[in-house]
PDB file of C-alpha atoms in Angstrom:
ATOM      1  CA  UNK A 227      79.138 104.374  52.535  1.00 55.00           C
ATOM      2  CA  UNK A 228      82.627 104.512  53.931  1.00 61.00           C
ATOM      3  CA  UNK A 229      83.526 104.148  57.543  1.00 68.00           C
ATOM      4  CA  UNK A 230      86.409 106.240  58.707  1.00 73.00           C
ATOM      5  CA  UNK A 231      88.776 104.762  61.235  1.00 73.00           C
ATOM      6  CA  UNK A 232      88.817 106.830  64.407  1.00 75.00           C
ATOM      7  CA  UNK A 233      91.856 106.461  66.614  1.00 77.00           C
ATOM      8  CA  UNK A 234      91.089 105.826  70.256  1.00 81.00           C
ATOM      9  CA  UNK A 235      94.652 106.083  71.505  1.00 88.00           C
ATOM     10  CA  UNK A 236      93.793 108.723  74.105  1.00 87.00           C
ATOM     11  CA  UNK A 237      91.023 106.526  75.502  1.00 84.00           C
ATOM     12  CA  UNK A 238      93.342 103.536  75.742  1.00 86.00           C
ATOM     13  CA  UNK A 239      95.935 105.590  77.629  1.00 92.00           C
ATOM     14  CA  UNK A 240      93.211 106.891  79.952  1.00 92.00           C
ATOM     15  CA  UNK A 241      92.108 103.336  80.787  1.00 90.00           C
ATOM     16  CA  UNK A 242      95.746 102.315  81.270  1.00 93.00           C
ATOM     17  CA  UNK A 243      96.390 105.274  83.591  1.00 96.00           C
ATOM     18  CA  UNK A 244      93.290 104.664  85.738  1.00 95.00           C
ATOM     19  CA  UNK A 245      93.883 100.922  86.109  1.00 95.00           C
ATOM     20  CA  UNK A 246      97.594 101.504  86.799  1.00 96.00           C
ATOM     21  CA  UNK A 247      96.827 104.123  89.447  1.00 97.00           C
ATOM     22  CA  UNK A 248      94.381 101.834  91.251  1.00 96.00           C
ATOM     23  CA  UNK A 249      96.878  98.947  91.096  1.00 96.00           C
ATOM     24  CA  UNK A 250      99.693 101.143  92.431  1.00 97.00           C
ATOM     25  CA  UNK A 251      97.452 102.270  95.312  1.00 96.00           C
ATOM     26  CA  UNK A 252      96.679  98.629  96.110  1.00 95.00           C
ATOM     27  CA  UNK A 253     100.356  97.652  96.049  1.00 96.00           C
ATOM     28  CA  UNK A 254     101.430 100.571  98.264  1.00 96.00           C
ATOM     29  CA  UNK A 255      98.645  99.876 100.757  1.00 95.00           C
ATOM     30  CA  UNK A 256      99.642  96.205 100.794  1.00 93.00           C
ATOM     31  CA  UNK A 257     103.288  97.050 101.448  1.00 94.00           C
ATOM     32  CA  UNK A 258     102.772  99.870 103.970  1.00 95.00           C
ATOM     33  CA  UNK A 259      99.684  98.498 105.784  1.00 93.00           C
ATOM     34  CA  UNK A 260      98.751 101.778 107.494  1.00 90.00           C
ATOM     35  CA  UNK A 261      97.748 101.246 111.116  1.00 91.00           C
ATOM     36  CA  UNK A 262      94.563 103.306 110.838  1.00 88.00           C
ATOM     37  CA  UNK A 263      93.316 100.859 108.189  1.00 86.00           C
ATOM     38  CA  UNK A 264      94.966  97.659 109.387  1.00 85.00           C
ATOM     39  CA  UNK A 265      94.053  97.892 113.095  1.00 87.00           C
ATOM     40  CA  UNK A 266      90.444  99.129 112.759  1.00 86.00           C
ATOM     41  CA  UNK A 267      87.700  96.597 112.116  1.00 83.00           C
ATOM     42  CA  UNK A 268      84.341  96.855 110.377  1.00 84.00           C
ATOM     43  CA  UNK A 269      81.930  93.920 110.080  1.00 78.00           C
ATOM     44  CA  UNK A 270      84.525  91.349 111.105  1.00 74.00           C
ATOM     45  CA  UNK A 271      87.349  92.497 108.826  1.00 82.00           C
ATOM     46  CA  UNK A 272      89.939  95.203 109.046  1.00 90.00           C
ATOM     47  CA  UNK A 273      89.395  98.313 106.974  1.00 90.00           C
ATOM     48  CA  UNK A 274      92.395  97.568 104.767  1.00 92.00           C
ATOM     49  CA  UNK A 275      90.724  94.423 103.447  1.00 90.00           C
ATOM     50  CA  UNK A 276      87.537  96.402 102.755  1.00 89.00           C
ATOM     51  CA  UNK A 277      89.588  98.950 100.796  1.00 93.00           C
ATOM     52  CA  UNK A 278      91.118  96.113  98.742  1.00 93.00           C
ATOM     53  CA  UNK A 279      87.678  94.634  98.014  1.00 88.00           C
ATOM     54  CA  UNK A 280      86.272  98.004  96.962  1.00 91.00           C
ATOM     55  CA  UNK A 281      89.242  98.768  94.704  1.00 94.00           C
ATOM     56  CA  UNK A 282      89.056  95.294  93.151  1.00 90.00           C
ATOM     57  CA  UNK A 283      85.340  95.643  92.405  1.00 84.00           C
ATOM     58  CA  UNK A 284      86.033  99.094  90.934  1.00 90.00           C
ATOM     59  CA  UNK A 285      88.743  97.679  88.667  1.00 91.00           C
ATOM     60  CA  UNK A 286      86.493  94.831  87.524  1.00 84.00           C
ATOM     61  CA  UNK A 287      83.674  97.278  86.811  1.00 83.00           C
ATOM     62  CA  UNK A 288      85.976  99.622  84.909  1.00 87.00           C
ATOM     63  CA  UNK A 289      87.475  96.791  82.846  1.00 86.00           C
ATOM     64  CA  UNK A 290      84.006  95.627  81.842  1.00 80.00           C
ATOM     65  CA  UNK A 291      82.985  99.220  81.163  1.00 82.00           C
ATOM     66  CA  UNK A 292      85.996  99.908  78.934  1.00 85.00           C
ATOM     67  CA  UNK A 293      86.781  96.673  77.145  1.00 82.00           C
ATOM     68  CA  UNK A 294      83.190  95.576  76.574  1.00 80.00           C
ATOM     69  CA  UNK A 295      82.471  99.077  75.225  1.00 79.00           C
ATOM     70  CA  UNK A 296      79.606  99.682  77.618  1.00 81.00           C
ATOM     71  CA  UNK A 297      80.348 103.399  77.819  1.00 75.00           C
ATOM     72  CA  UNK A 298      78.531 104.038  74.535  1.00 78.00           C
ATOM     73  CA  UNK A 299      75.511 101.833  75.201  1.00 82.00           C
ATOM     74  CA  UNK A 300      72.152 102.817  76.603  1.00 87.00           C
ATOM     75  CA  UNK A 301      71.993 103.033  80.361  1.00 86.00           C
ATOM     76  CA  UNK A 302      69.410 100.240  80.663  1.00 90.00           C
ATOM     77  CA  UNK A 303      71.766  97.786  78.933  1.00 87.00           C
ATOM     78  CA  UNK A 304      74.700  98.948  81.062  1.00 83.00           C
ATOM     79  CA  UNK A 305      72.758  98.417  84.281  1.00 84.00           C
ATOM     80  CA  UNK A 306      71.395  95.066  83.060  1.00 89.00           C
ATOM     81  CA  UNK A 307      74.970  93.811  82.664  1.00 83.00           C
ATOM     82  CA  UNK A 308      76.766  95.508  85.540  1.00 80.00           C
ATOM     83  CA  UNK A 309      74.196  95.393  88.362  1.00 85.00           C
ATOM     84  CA  UNK A 310      73.850  91.575  88.530  1.00 89.00           C
ATOM     85  CA  UNK A 311      77.637  91.176  88.538  1.00 82.00           C
ATOM     86  CA  UNK A 312      78.085  93.684  91.366  1.00 81.00           C
ATOM     87  CA  UNK A 313      75.257  92.007  93.310  1.00 89.00           C
ATOM     88  CA  UNK A 314      76.855  88.567  92.846  1.00 90.00           C
ATOM     89  CA  UNK A 315      80.264  89.825  93.982  1.00 83.00           C
ATOM     90  CA  UNK A 316      78.749  91.324  97.128  1.00 84.00           C
ATOM     91  CA  UNK A 317      76.710  88.156  97.745  1.00 92.00           C
ATOM     92  CA  UNK A 318      79.725  85.858  97.325  1.00 91.00           C
ATOM     93  CA  UNK A 319      81.760  88.121  99.620  1.00 83.00           C
ATOM     94  CA  UNK A 320      79.022  87.872 102.265  1.00 87.00           C
ATOM     95  CA  UNK A 321      78.914  84.073 101.978  1.00 92.00           C
ATOM     96  CA  UNK A 322      82.698  83.711 102.202  1.00 88.00           C
ATOM     97  CA  UNK A 323      82.946  85.990 105.222  1.00 83.00           C
ATOM     98  CA  UNK A 324      80.047  84.317 107.039  1.00 88.00           C
ATOM     99  CA  UNK A 325      81.286  80.782 106.429  1.00 90.00           C
ATOM    100  CA  UNK A 326      84.891  81.700 107.176  1.00 85.00           C
ATOM    101  CA  UNK A 327      83.896  83.265 110.484  1.00 83.00           C
ATOM    102  CA  UNK A 328      81.887  80.164 111.413  1.00 85.00           C
ATOM    103  CA  UNK A 329      84.713  77.760 110.548  1.00 84.00           C
ATOM    104  CA  UNK A 330      87.207  79.910 112.463  1.00 81.00           C
ATOM    105  CA  UNK A 331      84.929  79.794 115.529  1.00 82.00           C
ATOM    106  CA  UNK A 332      84.557  76.015 115.294  1.00 80.00           C
ATOM    107  CA  UNK A 333      88.300  75.408 115.148  1.00 79.00           C
ATOM    108  CA  UNK A 334      89.120  78.074 117.738  1.00 79.00           C
ATOM    109  CA  UNK A 335      86.735  76.846 120.450  1.00 77.00           C
ATOM    110  CA  UNK A 336      86.880  73.077 119.973  1.00 76.00           C
ATOM    111  CA  UNK A 337      89.313  70.246 120.411  1.00 70.00           C
ATOM    112  CA  UNK A 338      89.645  69.820 116.657  1.00 69.00           C
ATOM    113  CA  UNK A 339      93.138  70.884 115.586  1.00 67.00           C
ATOM    114  CA  UNK A 340      94.143  72.796 112.500  1.00 64.00           C
ATOM    115  CA  UNK A 341      95.605  70.121 110.266  1.00 65.00           C
ATOM    116  CA  UNK A 342      95.770  71.924 106.967  1.00 60.00           C
TER     117      UNK A 342
END
C-alpha cells in the first residue's frame, strides 16, 4: 500500500495567477478610480466600493476553496462551510453600512462636531 506523491505545481500556479489577477484589478481600479464607477451610487455607496467588496469576497472564497482543499470535497460539505461565511460577510456589510449612514446623518445635521 504505497501512496505516490502527485505534484500539484500547476494548481498552485493557477491559484497564484487568479489571486494575482484579482489583486492587480483592485489596485488599478483604486489608482485610476474610473468616473463611471466612482460617481455612480447604488444603495448608498459608489459602484467602485461595491466592486471592491465583491472582489474581496471572491478572493476570500477562492482562498478557502483552494487552501482548505474544498474543491475535492462533496458539495454538501462545501456549501456547509462556504454559505454561512458568505452570509455573515453580507450581514456584517449591511450592519456597517446602516450604522455608518446613521452616524453620518447624526453628525451632519446636528450641533455635535466631528472631534475624532
